[in-house]
Amino acid sequence: MKKHDKILIVLGTFSLVFVLIFEVIARDCTEWFAGAGELVSVLVNIFLSCLAGCIIYFISCYLPLREIERKRHEEQVKVDEIVAVHLRNVLDSISRIFIVAYGDWAKFESIVLNPLDEVEFKSIAKNIKPTDIAAISRSKFDPNTGVGYPMTVEDFIFESIENILGEHQKLFQLERFLSVDLIKTLSRTEQTQIISNWDTLMNDKPTVIGGQKYYCPKGDLANYSSAFKSLDESFRSFQSEILLLAHTEAGKQYSKAFK
């Protein structure tokens, strides 16, 4: 309840009590001093006007606004559930990117709970190449041959990026319900090198400069440690947002990992 509403309640209550006392309870009492009756009559009329004004305000303004706020709150609660689900999907996709980058499912808990250690990442990821089979077993079908083959690290990250961008699009459709910090995190994540530039990083086709071909081999994932570090920073920001939605089912489930 806002401050001015509380003031009006106090004023309305005082006016009602004053009118009851001097118009009902003490109506036939002896005057305390000459002219007291006329003074009380004026005050009663003033407080009757105040009481009427307070009643009109609460009926015409306060109650309708409370109903609007109630509906808005209910709508926000429903949207929070949807937002939390999309955030969890984004977090799951990013954590899978790190799992295949480390080449180890057992790193999942550490990925969720601890910020990326760039030195450790370089040490482990130097043994992981984009063409290696992804640690998370998935198949990809060649549209030309219809034959399936195990996804490589490169393929898996491409698919995860598509999932992340798809979830971002759904979240941006709910923009008016999102916090400023979440909108900033969404925008910043789309600008990270892994999300926005993975296809360029993985493009090992020769570049012709001055009639000569120059090759940029993909190399191991340790070469992109700074890009993964930036993605991890966005990952932590998304975690902060979903932990603020611990009142939702998806937020509650995700926050269990931090207890």
Coordinates of C-alpha atoms in Angstrom, one line a residue:
M1 CA 0.0 0.0 0.0
K2 CA 1.4 3.4 -1.0
K3 CA 2.0 6.2 1.6
H4 CA -0.8 8.5 0.5
D5 CA -3.3 5.6 0.7
K6 CA -2.2 5.0 4.3
I7 CA -2.6 8.7 5.0
L8 CA -6.2 8.7 3.5
I9 CA -7.1 5.6 5.6
V10 CA -5.9 7.4 8.8
L11 CA -7.8 10.6 7.8
G12 CA -11.0 8.6 6.9
T13 CA -10.9 6.6 10.2
F14 CA -10.3 9.8 12.2
S15 CA -13.2 11.6 10.4
L16 CA -15.5 8.6 11.1
V17 CA -14.6 8.5 14.8
F18 CA -15.0 12.3 15.1
V19 CA -18.4 12.3 13.5
L20 CA -19.6 9.3 15.6
I21 CA -18.5 10.9 18.8
F22 CA -19.9 14.3 18.3
E23 CA -23.0 13.4 16.3
V24 CA -24.1 10.3 18.1
I25 CA -22.3 9.7 21.4
A26 CA -21.9 13.3 22.7
R27 CA -24.7 14.9 20.8
D28 CA -26.7 16.0 23.9
C29 CA -23.7 16.8 26.1
T30 CA -23.4 20.3 27.7
E31 CA -21.3 22.8 25.8
W32 CA -17.8 23.1 27.2
F33 CA -17.6 26.8 26.3
A34 CA -19.8 29.4 24.5
G35 CA -20.0 28.6 20.8
A36 CA -18.6 25.1 21.1
G37 CA -21.8 23.7 19.5
E38 CA -21.3 25.8 16.4
L39 CA -17.6 24.9 16.2
V40 CA -18.3 21.2 16.5
S41 CA -21.0 21.5 13.8
V42 CA -18.5 23.1 11.4
L43 CA -15.9 20.4 12.2
V44 CA -18.4 17.7 11.8
N45 CA -19.3 19.0 8.3
I46 CA -15.6 19.2 7.4
F47 CA -14.9 15.7 8.6
L48 CA -18.0 14.4 6.9
S49 CA -16.7 15.9 3.6
C50 CA -13.3 14.3 4.3
L51 CA -15.0 10.9 5.0
A52 CA -17.1 11.2 1.8
G53 CA -14.0 12.1 -0.2
C54 CA -12.0 9.1 1.2
I55 CA -14.9 6.8 0.4
I56 CA -15.3 8.1 -3.1
Y57 CA -11.5 7.8 -3.7
F58 CA -11.3 4.2 -2.4
I59 CA -14.3 3.1 -4.5
S60 CA -13.4 4.9 -7.7
C61 CA -9.6 4.8 -7.6
Y62 CA -8.0 2.6 -5.0
L63 CA -10.1 -0.6 -5.5
P64 CA -9.8 -0.5 -9.4
L65 CA -6.1 0.1 -9.1
R66 CA -5.7 -2.8 -6.7
E67 CA -7.6 -5.0 -9.1
I68 CA -5.3 -3.9 -12.0
E69 CA -2.2 -4.6 -9.8
R70 CA -3.6 -8.0 -8.8
K71 CA -4.1 -9.0 -12.5
R72 CA -0.7 -7.6 -13.4
H73 CA 0.9 -9.6 -10.6
E74 CA -0.8 -12.8 -11.7
E75 CA 0.3 -12.2 -15.3
Q76 CA 3.9 -11.6 -14.1
V77 CA 3.8 -14.8 -12.1
K78 CA 2.7 -16.7 -15.2
V79 CA 5.3 -15.0 -17.4
D80 CA 8.0 -15.7 -14.7
E81 CA 7.3 -19.4 -15.1
I82 CA 7.8 -19.2 -18.9
V83 CA 10.9 -17.0 -18.6
A84 CA 12.5 -19.4 -16.1
V85 CA 11.9 -22.4 -18.5
H86 CA 13.6 -20.5 -21.4
L87 CA 16.5 -19.4 -19.1
R88 CA 17.0 -23.0 -18.0
N89 CA 17.0 -24.1 -21.6
V90 CA 19.7 -21.5 -22.4
L91 CA 21.8 -22.6 -19.4
D92 CA 21.5 -26.2 -20.4
S93 CA 22.6 -25.5 -23.9
I94 CA 25.6 -23.4 -22.8
S95 CA 26.6 -26.0 -20.2
R96 CA 26.5 -28.7 -23.0
I97 CA 28.8 -26.5 -25.1
F98 CA 31.3 -26.6 -22.2
I99 CA 30.9 -30.3 -21.7
V100 CA 31.9 -31.1 -25.3
A101 CA 34.7 -28.4 -25.1
Y102 CA 36.1 -30.2 -22.1
G103 CA 35.3 -33.6 -23.7
D104 CA 34.1 -34.9 -20.3
W105 CA 30.5 -35.4 -19.0
A106 CA 32.0 -35.5 -15.5
K107 CA 32.8 -31.8 -15.7
F108 CA 29.1 -30.9 -15.7
E109 CA 28.8 -30.1 -11.9
S110 CA 32.0 -28.0 -12.0
I111 CA 30.8 -26.1 -15.0
V112 CA 27.5 -25.3 -13.3
L113 CA 29.0 -24.3 -9.9
N114 CA 32.4 -22.7 -10.8
P115 CA 33.5 -19.9 -13.1
L116 CA 35.7 -21.1 -16.0
D117 CA 39.4 -21.3 -15.1
E118 CA 41.0 -20.3 -18.3
V119 CA 44.4 -22.0 -17.4
E120 CA 42.6 -25.2 -16.7
F121 CA 40.5 -24.9 -19.8
K122 CA 43.5 -24.4 -22.0
S123 CA 45.2 -27.4 -20.4
I124 CA 42.2 -29.7 -21.1
A125 CA 40.9 -28.2 -24.3
K126 CA 44.3 -28.5 -26.1
N127 CA 43.4 -32.2 -26.5
I128 CA 40.0 -31.4 -28.0
K129 CA 39.7 -30.6 -31.7
P130 CA 36.5 -29.4 -33.5
T131 CA 36.5 -32.5 -35.6
D132 CA 36.6 -34.9 -32.6
I133 CA 33.4 -36.8 -31.8
A134 CA 31.4 -34.9 -29.2
A135 CA 31.4 -36.2 -25.6
I136 CA 27.6 -36.0 -25.7
S137 CA 26.5 -38.7 -28.1
R138 CA 24.3 -37.3 -30.8
S139 CA 23.7 -38.2 -34.5
K140 CA 23.5 -35.8 -37.4
F141 CA 21.9 -36.8 -40.7
D142 CA 23.4 -35.8 -44.1
P143 CA 20.5 -34.4 -46.1
N144 CA 22.1 -35.4 -49.3
T145 CA 22.7 -39.1 -48.4
G146 CA 20.2 -39.5 -45.6
V147 CA 23.0 -41.3 -43.7
G148 CA 23.5 -40.5 -40.0
Y149 CA 26.9 -40.0 -38.4
P150 CA 28.1 -39.1 -34.9
M151 CA 28.2 -35.3 -34.2
T152 CA 31.6 -33.7 -33.9
V153 CA 32.4 -31.0 -31.4
E154 CA 31.9 -28.4 -34.1
D155 CA 28.5 -29.8 -35.1
F156 CA 27.3 -30.0 -31.5
I157 CA 28.2 -26.4 -30.7
F158 CA 26.5 -25.3 -33.9
E159 CA 23.3 -27.0 -32.8
S160 CA 23.6 -25.6 -29.3
I161 CA 24.0 -22.1 -30.7
E162 CA 20.9 -22.5 -32.7
N163 CA 19.0 -23.6 -29.6
I164 CA 20.3 -20.6 -27.6
L165 CA 19.4 -18.1 -30.3
G166 CA 15.9 -19.7 -30.5
E167 CA 15.4 -19.3 -26.8
H168 CA 16.6 -15.7 -27.0
Q169 CA 14.0 -15.0 -29.6
K170 CA 11.3 -16.4 -27.4
L171 CA 12.5 -14.3 -24.5
F172 CA 12.6 -11.1 -26.5
Q173 CA 9.0 -11.6 -27.3
L174 CA 8.4 -11.2 -23.6
E175 CA 10.6 -8.1 -23.4
R176 CA 8.1 -5.9 -21.5
F177 CA 8.2 -8.4 -18.6
L178 CA 12.0 -8.8 -18.5
S179 CA 14.4 -7.0 -16.2
V180 CA 16.9 -4.5 -17.7
D181 CA 19.7 -6.7 -16.5
L182 CA 18.3 -9.8 -18.3
I183 CA 17.8 -7.8 -21.6
K184 CA 21.4 -6.7 -21.3
T185 CA 22.6 -10.2 -20.7
L186 CA 20.7 -11.5 -23.8
S187 CA 22.1 -8.8 -26.0
R188 CA 25.7 -9.3 -24.7
T189 CA 25.5 -13.1 -25.1
E190 CA 24.5 -12.8 -28.7
Q191 CA 27.6 -10.7 -29.3
T192 CA 30.0 -13.2 -27.7
Q193 CA 32.4 -14.7 -30.2
I194 CA 31.3 -18.3 -29.7
I195 CA 27.6 -17.4 -30.4
S196 CA 28.1 -14.8 -33.1
N197 CA 31.3 -15.9 -34.8
W198 CA 31.5 -19.7 -34.4
D199 CA 31.0 -20.3 -38.1
T200 CA 33.9 -18.0 -38.9
L201 CA 36.1 -19.6 -36.3
M202 CA 35.4 -23.0 -37.8
N203 CA 35.9 -21.9 -41.4
D204 CA 39.2 -23.4 -42.5
K205 CA 38.7 -22.7 -46.2
P206 CA 41.7 -20.9 -47.8
T207 CA 41.6 -17.1 -48.2
V208 CA 43.1 -15.7 -51.4
I209 CA 45.2 -12.6 -50.9
G210 CA 47.3 -11.2 -53.7
G211 CA 46.8 -14.4 -55.7
Q212 CA 48.1 -16.6 -52.9
K213 CA 46.0 -19.0 -50.7
Y214 CA 46.4 -18.7 -47.0
Y215 CA 45.0 -21.4 -44.6
C216 CA 43.7 -20.8 -41.1
P217 CA 43.4 -24.2 -39.6
K218 CA 40.8 -24.7 -36.9
G219 CA 43.2 -26.0 -34.3
D220 CA 42.3 -27.3 -30.8
L221 CA 39.7 -25.5 -28.6
A222 CA 42.4 -24.1 -26.4
N223 CA 43.0 -21.6 -29.1
Y224 CA 39.5 -20.1 -28.4
S225 CA 39.9 -20.0 -24.5
S226 CA 39.1 -16.2 -24.3
A227 CA 36.0 -16.7 -26.4
F228 CA 34.8 -19.5 -24.1
K229 CA 35.6 -17.3 -21.1
S230 CA 33.3 -14.6 -22.4
L231 CA 30.6 -17.2 -22.9
D232 CA 31.1 -18.4 -19.3
E233 CA 30.6 -14.8 -18.1
S234 CA 27.2 -14.7 -19.8
F235 CA 26.5 -18.1 -18.4
R236 CA 27.0 -16.7 -14.8
S237 CA 24.7 -13.8 -15.6
F238 CA 22.0 -16.1 -16.8
Q239 CA 22.4 -18.1 -13.6
S240 CA 21.9 -14.9 -11.5
E241 CA 18.7 -14.2 -13.4
I242 CA 17.2 -17.7 -12.9
L243 CA 18.1 -17.7 -9.2
L244 CA 16.0 -14.6 -8.9
L245 CA 13.1 -16.7 -10.2
A246 CA 13.4 -19.4 -7.5
H247 CA 9.7 -19.0 -6.8
T248 CA 9.0 -20.7 -10.2
E249 CA 9.2 -24.4 -10.8
A250 CA 12.1 -24.2 -13.2
G251 CA 14.0 -21.7 -11.1
K252 CA 13.4 -23.9 -8.0
Q253 CA 14.8 -27.0 -9.7
Y254 CA 17.8 -25.2 -11.0
S255 CA 18.6 -23.5 -7.7
K256 CA 18.8 -26.9 -5.9
A257 CA 22.3 -27.3 -7.4
F258 CA 23.5 -24.3 -5.3
K259 CA 22.2 -25.6 -2.0

